[in-house]
Amino acid sequence: MSLPGAPFLARVDGALQLEGHDLAELGARFGTPLFVYSRGAMRAALDEYLLALKGRPHLVCYAMKANSSLAVLQTFAQAGAGFDIVSGGELARVLAAGGRADRVVFSGVGKSPAEMRQALQAGVRCFNVESEPELDTLNAQALALGLIAPISLRVNPDVDAGTHPYIATGLKGNKFGIAHDRALAAYRRAATLPGLKVLGIDCHIGSQITQLEPYIDALDRLLDLVEGVEAAGIPIHHVDVGGGLGITYTDETPPRASALVAAVLARMDARGHGHRELLFEPGRSLVGNAGVLLTEVMVLKPGRDDVPETDGAAKSFCIVDAAMNDMVRPAMYEAWMGIEPCRLRAETTRRWDIVGPVCESGDWLGRDRDMALAPGDTLAVLSAGAYGMVMSSNYNTRPRAAEVLLDGPEAHLIREREDVAALFAGERLI
Ligand SMILES: *Cc1c(COP(=O)(O)O)cnc(C)c1O
């Protein structure tokens, strides 16, 4: 069985390793819960997009909401990526990590005037505008600062990305983007506003997409519009097809990034748009399989063996020190994530629900997993590099996990474990 995250994630003589580092040892050294990421895996994932785009005008903007730790952003900035941001806070992170504002695209359905001014003053490359009222607000903010806002319109192409309803974003019934049949009128309006300059067109149809067809359908819808908008005398410089490429958590077989890029380029060429700059906004596919969440087994509650498996009393629980506050994907989307013991035991296996200590029955990381376990063992939740740390919370007054970034022989602590005192430092007794 090959592990998601291979070849950077591997089992060597029974020991789970990431980028050549023994994960049980890292857990012991830095404590758990602990996110561990492979810098090599992140670079390799980005390189696949960049290599496939070689020789074409392009910009790959890492959708940093997937994992916005500074050292992760630094890794991508140094490797030549731009960034897709969705808040002023994310812009501040890009700049703190050494990223360039002129490689930033600013997405988001509800940008505040203050965030618009912050991004205008920083000089972001493009605002991905998601509604007609946003055009007016942005225009007013730009004029007040004596600046011009470069814009793209995020068009809702109304295609089904075939993914979980919470992460589908390109359907008519979603809150995102400007409806396809309103887009031409919106471009005409944008062209009359003196604080705006039309630069491109964009879409983003969803996340964890495992097929190419929705991308090509969406691209066709965008190119139809580009042709209409240019016929109306408004030039379009770039086409941004968004992010959303899926990764393997269990048995999904998403297309490789190189195949996605090749298919998009072929379609652009076939329709005579090969000269345009192409933007991608991948998040999950750059970081998801580059990370694991390490957690220690605290308590085992084996179920009864003398009752049928369907009896609740037969259920076995493995309580670990990571919880839904550290990794919310299973609780929020019923997402299946691989869980592997960092060291294999010879004992016979039992079927466990791997759960956290939080006071919610929704606090589980994995259900019905066959493993031989003992208290003190270290487990790795796989494919935890995306939408893990960024979605973590302090529920149950649990400090957030530490993070380690592996870089060849080095293991860098890139985020200290949160301190309990810091959790209520801003609070006041009355
Ligand atoms: C979340 C998001 C992305 C990235 O999505 P992934 O599924 O992580 O690749 C790209 N663009 C926009 C506008 C987003 O909101």
Coordinates of C-alpha atoms and ligand atoms in Angstrom, one line a residue:
M1 CA 0.0 0.0 0.0
S2 CA 1.5 3.4 -0.9
L3 CA 1.0 6.2 1.6
P4 CA -0.6 9.5 0.6
G5 CA 2.3 11.8 0.6
A6 CA 4.8 9.3 -0.8
P7 CA 7.7 9.5 -1.6
F8 CA 8.2 12.0 1.2
L9 CA 6.1 10.0 3.6
A10 CA 7.4 6.4 3.9
R11 CA 7.5 3.5 6.2
V12 CA 11.1 2.3 6.7
D13 CA 11.7 -0.8 8.8
G14 CA 8.3 -0.3 10.5
A15 CA 9.0 3.3 11.4
L16 CA 7.0 6.1 9.7
Q17 CA 9.2 8.8 8.3
L18 CA 8.6 12.2 6.7
E19 CA 11.4 13.6 4.6
G20 CA 13.7 11.0 6.2
H21 CA 12.8 12.0 9.8
D22 CA 11.5 9.5 12.2
L23 CA 8.0 10.8 13.2
A24 CA 7.9 9.1 16.6
E25 CA 11.1 10.8 17.5
L26 CA 9.9 14.2 16.4
G27 CA 6.8 13.7 18.6
A28 CA 8.9 12.8 21.6
R29 CA 11.3 15.8 20.9
F30 CA 8.7 18.5 20.3
G31 CA 5.7 17.1 22.1
T32 CA 2.2 16.4 20.8
P33 CA -0.1 17.4 19.3
L34 CA 2.3 18.5 16.6
F35 CA 2.0 19.4 13.0
V36 CA 5.0 18.3 10.9
Y37 CA 5.5 19.5 7.3
S38 CA 8.0 18.5 4.6
R39 CA 9.4 21.5 2.9
G40 CA 10.7 19.2 0.1
A41 CA 7.1 17.9 -0.5
M42 CA 5.8 21.5 -0.7
R43 CA 8.4 22.5 -3.2
A44 CA 7.9 19.4 -5.3
A45 CA 4.1 20.1 -5.4
L46 CA 4.7 23.7 -6.6
D47 CA 7.4 22.6 -9.0
E48 CA 4.9 20.3 -10.8
Y49 CA 2.7 23.3 -11.6
L50 CA 5.7 25.5 -12.5
L51 CA 7.3 22.9 -14.8
A52 CA 4.0 22.3 -16.6
L53 CA 3.6 26.1 -17.2
K54 CA 7.2 26.6 -18.3
G55 CA 7.5 28.8 -21.4
R56 CA 4.0 30.3 -20.9
P57 CA 3.1 33.6 -19.2
H58 CA 1.9 32.4 -15.8
L59 CA 1.6 33.0 -12.1
V60 CA 0.9 30.3 -9.5
C61 CA -0.7 32.0 -6.5
Y62 CA -0.7 29.8 -3.4
A63 CA -4.1 30.0 -1.8
M64 CA -2.7 30.6 1.6
K65 CA -5.8 30.0 3.6
A66 CA -4.9 26.3 3.4
N67 CA -1.8 26.8 5.6
S68 CA -0.7 30.3 6.4
S69 CA 2.2 29.7 8.8
L70 CA 5.0 32.2 8.0
A71 CA 7.7 29.7 7.3
V72 CA 5.3 27.9 4.8
L73 CA 4.7 31.2 3.0
Q74 CA 8.4 31.9 3.1
T75 CA 9.0 28.6 1.4
F76 CA 6.6 29.4 -1.4
A77 CA 7.7 33.0 -1.8
Q78 CA 11.3 31.8 -2.2
A79 CA 10.2 29.2 -4.8
G80 CA 8.6 31.9 -6.9
A81 CA 5.0 31.6 -6.1
G82 CA 2.5 34.4 -5.7
F83 CA -0.4 34.3 -3.2
D84 CA -4.1 34.2 -3.2
I85 CA -5.4 36.0 -0.1
V86 CA -8.9 36.4 1.3
S87 CA -8.3 39.0 4.1
G88 CA -6.1 41.9 5.2
G89 CA -4.7 39.6 7.8
E90 CA -3.4 37.3 5.1
L91 CA -1.8 40.2 3.3
A92 CA 0.0 41.1 6.5
R93 CA 1.3 37.5 6.8
V94 CA 2.5 37.5 3.1
L95 CA 4.5 40.7 3.7
A96 CA 5.9 39.4 7.1
A97 CA 7.1 36.3 5.3
G98 CA 8.9 38.2 2.6
G99 CA 6.3 37.7 -0.1
R100 CA 5.7 40.4 -2.8
A101 CA 2.5 42.3 -2.9
D102 CA 2.7 42.6 -6.7
R103 CA 2.3 38.8 -6.8
V104 CA -0.8 38.8 -4.7
V105 CA -4.4 38.4 -5.9
F106 CA -7.1 39.4 -3.4
S107 CA -10.2 37.1 -3.4
G108 CA -13.1 37.2 -1.0
V109 CA -16.8 37.8 -1.1
G110 CA -16.8 40.5 1.6
K111 CA -13.7 42.7 1.5
S112 CA -14.0 45.6 3.9
P113 CA -13.1 49.2 2.8
A114 CA -10.2 49.1 5.3
E115 CA -8.9 45.9 3.7
M116 CA -9.2 47.4 0.3
R117 CA -7.2 50.5 1.3
Q118 CA -4.5 48.2 2.9
A119 CA -4.2 46.2 -0.3
L120 CA -4.2 49.3 -2.6
Q121 CA -1.4 50.9 -0.5
A122 CA 0.6 47.6 -0.5
G123 CA 0.2 47.5 -4.3
V124 CA -1.4 44.1 -4.8
R125 CA -1.5 42.7 -8.3
C126 CA -5.2 42.2 -8.7
F127 CA -8.5 42.4 -6.8
N128 CA -10.7 39.4 -7.6
V129 CA -14.0 41.3 -7.4
E130 CA -17.0 39.1 -6.4
S131 CA -20.0 41.4 -6.7
E132 CA -21.2 44.6 -8.5
P133 CA -21.4 46.6 -5.2
E134 CA -17.8 45.7 -4.6
L135 CA -16.9 47.5 -7.8
D136 CA -18.3 50.8 -6.5
T137 CA -16.7 50.4 -3.0
L138 CA -13.3 49.6 -4.5
N139 CA -13.6 52.4 -7.0
A140 CA -14.3 54.9 -4.2
Q141 CA -11.5 53.7 -2.0
A142 CA -9.0 53.8 -4.9
L143 CA -10.1 57.4 -5.9
A144 CA -9.8 58.5 -2.3
L145 CA -6.2 57.3 -2.2
G146 CA -5.4 58.6 -5.7
L147 CA -4.6 55.1 -6.9
I148 CA -6.0 52.7 -9.5
A149 CA -7.3 49.3 -8.5
P150 CA -6.4 46.5 -10.9
I151 CA -9.4 44.1 -11.1
S152 CA -10.6 40.8 -12.3
L153 CA -14.2 39.7 -12.0
R154 CA -14.8 36.4 -10.3
V155 CA -17.4 34.8 -12.4
N156 CA -19.6 32.0 -11.1
P157 CA -19.6 29.6 -14.1
D158 CA -22.4 27.5 -12.7
V159 CA -20.6 24.2 -13.1
D160 CA -20.7 21.3 -10.6
A161 CA -17.3 20.5 -9.3
G162 CA -18.6 17.2 -7.9
T163 CA -17.4 17.8 -4.4
H164 CA -18.8 18.1 -0.9
P165 CA -21.6 20.8 -0.7
Y166 CA -19.6 22.9 1.9
I167 CA -16.7 23.2 -0.5
A168 CA -18.5 23.6 -3.8
T169 CA -18.3 27.2 -4.8
G170 CA -19.1 27.4 -8.6
L171 CA -22.8 26.7 -8.6
K172 CA -25.6 29.3 -9.1
G173 CA -26.8 28.7 -5.5
N174 CA -23.4 29.6 -4.0
K175 CA -22.6 32.9 -2.5
F176 CA -19.4 33.4 -4.6
G177 CA -18.7 35.4 -7.7
I178 CA -20.8 37.3 -10.2
A179 CA -23.4 35.3 -12.1
H180 CA -22.3 34.4 -15.6
D181 CA -25.2 36.2 -17.3
R182 CA -24.5 39.4 -15.3
A183 CA -20.7 39.4 -16.0
L184 CA -20.7 41.3 -19.3
A185 CA -22.7 44.1 -17.8
A186 CA -20.5 44.2 -14.8
Y187 CA -17.4 44.5 -17.0
R188 CA -19.0 47.3 -18.9
R189 CA -19.7 49.1 -15.6
A190 CA -16.2 48.5 -14.3
A191 CA -14.7 50.0 -17.5
T192 CA -16.5 53.3 -16.8
L193 CA -15.2 53.6 -13.2
P194 CA -12.1 55.8 -13.2
G195 CA -10.6 54.2 -10.0
L196 CA -10.5 50.7 -11.6
K197 CA -8.5 49.0 -14.4
V198 CA -9.8 45.8 -15.8
L199 CA -7.0 43.2 -15.9
G200 CA -8.5 39.8 -16.0
I201 CA -11.2 37.2 -15.3
D202 CA -11.2 34.5 -12.7
C203 CA -13.3 31.7 -11.2
H204 CA -12.9 29.1 -8.4
I205 CA -15.3 26.3 -8.6
G206 CA -14.7 24.3 -5.4
S207 CA -12.2 22.3 -3.4
Q208 CA -11.0 18.6 -3.4
I209 CA -11.9 18.3 -7.1
T210 CA -10.9 14.9 -8.5
Q211 CA -11.9 15.3 -12.2
L212 CA -10.6 17.5 -15.0
E213 CA -14.0 18.0 -16.7
P214 CA -15.4 20.7 -14.3
Y215 CA -12.2 22.7 -14.9
I216 CA -12.5 22.6 -18.6
D217 CA -16.3 23.3 -18.5
A218 CA -15.5 26.4 -16.3
L219 CA -12.7 27.5 -18.6
D220 CA -15.0 27.3 -21.6
R221 CA -17.5 29.5 -19.8
L222 CA -14.8 32.0 -18.9
L223 CA -13.4 32.1 -22.5
D224 CA -16.9 32.7 -23.9
L225 CA -17.1 35.7 -21.7
V226 CA -13.6 36.9 -22.5
E227 CA -14.6 36.9 -26.2
G228 CA -17.7 38.9 -25.4
V229 CA -16.0 41.4 -23.1
E230 CA -13.2 42.0 -25.6
A231 CA -15.8 42.4 -28.4
A232 CA -17.2 45.2 -26.2
G233 CA -13.8 46.9 -26.4
I234 CA -12.5 45.9 -22.9
P235 CA -9.2 44.0 -23.1
I236 CA -8.6 41.1 -20.8
H237 CA -5.0 40.3 -19.9
H238 CA -5.1 37.2 -17.7
V239 CA -7.3 34.2 -17.1
D240 CA -7.3 32.8 -13.5
V241 CA -8.8 29.3 -13.2
G242 CA -8.7 29.2 -9.4
G243 CA -7.6 26.3 -7.3
G244 CA -9.4 23.3 -5.9
L245 CA -7.4 20.3 -7.2
G246 CA -7.9 17.4 -4.9
I247 CA -5.4 15.2 -3.1
T248 CA -5.5 11.5 -2.0
Y249 CA -6.8 11.0 1.5
T250 CA -7.9 7.4 1.0
D251 CA -8.6 6.0 -2.5
E252 CA -9.3 9.2 -4.5
T253 CA -7.3 9.5 -7.7
P254 CA -7.3 13.2 -8.6
P255 CA -5.5 14.2 -11.8
R256 CA -1.9 15.3 -11.3
A257 CA -1.3 19.0 -11.3
S258 CA 0.7 18.5 -14.5
A259 CA -2.3 16.9 -16.2
L260 CA -4.6 19.8 -15.1
V261 CA -2.2 22.4 -16.4
A262 CA -1.7 20.5 -19.7
A263 CA -5.5 20.2 -20.2
V264 CA -6.0 23.9 -19.5
L265 CA -3.2 25.0 -21.8
A266 CA -4.5 22.7 -24.5
R267 CA -8.0 24.2 -24.2
M268 CA -6.6 27.7 -24.2
D269 CA -4.7 27.0 -27.4
A270 CA -7.6 25.2 -29.1
R271 CA -9.7 28.3 -28.6
G272 CA -7.0 30.8 -29.7
H273 CA -6.3 32.1 -26.2
G274 CA -2.8 30.6 -25.8
H275 CA -1.1 34.0 -25.6
R276 CA -2.9 35.0 -22.4
E277 CA -1.3 34.9 -18.9
L278 CA -2.6 32.0 -16.9
L279 CA -3.1 32.1 -13.2
F280 CA -3.7 29.2 -10.8
E281 CA -4.7 29.4 -7.2
P282 CA -3.9 26.0 -5.7
G283 CA -4.1 25.6 -1.9
R284 CA -4.7 22.0 -0.8
S285 CA -2.7 20.4 -3.6
L286 CA 0.4 22.3 -2.6
V287 CA 0.4 21.5 1.1
G288 CA -2.2 18.8 2.0
N289 CA 0.0 15.7 1.5
A290 CA 3.1 17.5 2.8
G291 CA 2.0 17.4 6.4
V292 CA 0.9 15.1 9.2
L293 CA -0.5 15.7 12.7
L294 CA 1.2 13.7 15.4
T295 CA -0.8 12.7 18.4
E296 CA -0.2 10.4 21.4
V297 CA -2.5 7.6 22.6
M298 CA -3.6 8.6 26.1
V299 CA -6.3 6.1 27.1
L300 CA -7.7 2.9 25.5
K301 CA -11.3 1.9 26.1
P302 CA -11.6 -1.5 24.4
G303 CA -15.2 -2.6 23.9
R304 CA -16.8 -5.9 25.0
D305 CA -15.9 -8.9 23.0
D306 CA -18.9 -11.0 24.2
V307 CA -21.6 -8.9 22.4
P308 CA -22.3 -8.6 18.7
E309 CA -20.3 -6.0 16.8
T310 CA -23.5 -4.0 16.2
D311 CA -24.0 -3.5 20.0
G312 CA -22.6 -0.1 21.1
A313 CA -20.9 -1.9 24.0
A314 CA -18.7 -3.6 21.5
K315 CA -17.1 -0.3 20.3
S316 CA -13.5 0.4 21.2
F317 CA -12.3 3.9 21.7
C318 CA -8.7 5.2 21.5
I319 CA -8.4 8.6 23.1
V320 CA -5.6 10.7 21.8
D321 CA -4.3 14.1 22.8
A322 CA -5.3 15.8 19.5
A323 CA -8.9 16.8 19.0
M324 CA -11.4 18.5 16.8
N325 CA -9.9 21.8 17.9
D326 CA -6.6 20.8 16.3
M327 CA -8.1 19.1 13.2
V328 CA -11.7 19.9 12.5
R329 CA -12.1 18.3 9.0
P330 CA -13.6 15.0 10.2
A331 CA -16.1 16.7 12.5
M332 CA -17.0 19.4 10.0
Y333 CA -17.1 17.5 6.7
E334 CA -17.1 13.9 7.9
A335 CA -13.8 13.8 6.1
W336 CA -11.8 10.6 6.1
M337 CA -8.2 11.0 7.0
G338 CA -5.6 8.3 7.1
I339 CA -4.2 7.5 10.5
E340 CA -1.1 5.4 10.9
P341 CA 0.9 4.3 14.0
C342 CA 4.4 5.7 13.8
R343 CA 5.7 2.3 14.9
L344 CA 4.1 -0.9 14.1
R345 CA 3.3 -3.4 16.9
A346 CA 3.3 -7.1 16.5
E347 CA 0.1 -7.7 18.7
T348 CA -3.2 -8.5 17.0
T349 CA -5.2 -5.6 15.9
R350 CA -8.6 -4.3 17.2
R351 CA -11.1 -2.0 15.5
W352 CA -10.8 1.5 17.1
D353 CA -12.6 4.9 16.9
I354 CA -9.8 7.4 17.3
V355 CA -11.2 10.3 19.3
G356 CA -10.0 13.4 21.1
P357 CA -10.6 14.6 24.7
V358 CA -13.1 17.4 23.7
C359 CA -16.6 17.2 25.2
E360 CA -18.4 16.5 22.0
S361 CA -19.4 13.2 20.4
G362 CA -18.4 14.9 17.1
D363 CA -14.9 15.0 18.3
W364 CA -13.4 12.1 16.3
L365 CA -10.4 11.9 14.0
G366 CA -11.1 8.5 12.5
R367 CA -13.7 5.7 12.9
D368 CA -13.3 1.9 12.6
R369 CA -9.6 1.8 12.2
D370 CA -7.9 -1.6 12.6
M371 CA -4.6 -1.2 14.6
A372 CA -2.6 -2.7 17.4
L373 CA -2.2 0.1 20.0
A374 CA -0.9 0.8 23.4
P375 CA -1.0 4.0 25.6
G376 CA 2.0 6.2 24.8
D377 CA 2.1 5.2 21.1
T378 CA 2.4 8.1 18.6
L379 CA -0.1 8.2 15.7
A380 CA 0.1 10.3 12.6
V381 CA -3.0 11.8 11.0
L382 CA -2.0 11.9 7.3
S383 CA -2.7 14.6 4.7
A384 CA -2.9 17.1 7.5
G385 CA -0.9 19.9 5.8
A386 CA -4.0 21.7 4.5
Y387 CA -7.0 23.1 6.4
G388 CA -5.5 21.7 9.7
M389 CA -3.7 24.3 11.7
V390 CA -5.5 27.2 10.0
M391 CA -8.9 25.9 11.2
S392 CA -7.7 25.0 14.7
S393 CA -9.4 26.7 17.6
N394 CA -9.1 27.0 21.4
Y395 CA -12.3 25.2 22.1
N396 CA -12.2 23.6 25.6
T397 CA -9.3 26.2 26.3
R398 CA -6.9 23.9 24.5
P399 CA -3.7 25.7 23.4
R400 CA -3.0 25.2 19.7
A401 CA -0.4 22.7 18.5
A402 CA 3.2 23.5 17.7
E403 CA 4.5 23.2 14.1
V404 CA 7.7 21.8 12.7
L405 CA 9.0 22.3 9.2
L406 CA 11.5 19.7 7.9
D407 CA 14.1 20.9 5.5
G408 CA 16.5 18.1 4.5
P409 CA 18.4 17.1 7.7
E410 CA 16.9 20.1 9.7
A411 CA 13.7 20.0 11.8
H412 CA 12.8 23.7 12.4
L413 CA 10.2 24.6 15.1
I414 CA 8.2 27.2 13.1
R415 CA 5.5 27.8 15.7
E416 CA 5.7 27.4 19.4
R417 CA 3.0 25.5 21.2
E418 CA 0.5 28.0 22.5
D419 CA 0.7 29.0 26.1
V420 CA -2.5 28.7 28.2
A421 CA -1.9 32.1 29.9
A422 CA -1.9 33.7 26.4
L423 CA -5.4 32.3 25.7
F424 CA -7.0 34.6 28.3
A425 CA -4.4 37.4 28.3
G426 CA -6.8 39.8 26.5
E427 CA -9.7 39.1 28.8
R428 CA -10.9 41.2 31.8
L429 CA -12.7 40.4 35.0
I430 CA -15.4 42.9 35.9
Ligands
LIG1 C1 -9.9 28.3 -1.1 C2 -9.6 29.0 -2.4 C3 -8.6 28.4 -3.2 C4 -7.9 27.2 -3.0 O1 -8.6 26.1 -2.9 P1 -7.9 24.6 -2.7 O2 -9.0 23.7 -2.8 O3 -7.3 24.6 -1.4 O4 -7.0 24.5 -3.8 C5 -8.4 29.1 -4.4 N1 -9.0 30.3 -4.7 C6 -10.0 30.8 -3.9 C7 -10.7 32.0 -4.3 C8 -10.3 30.1 -2.7 O5 -11.3 30.7 -1.9

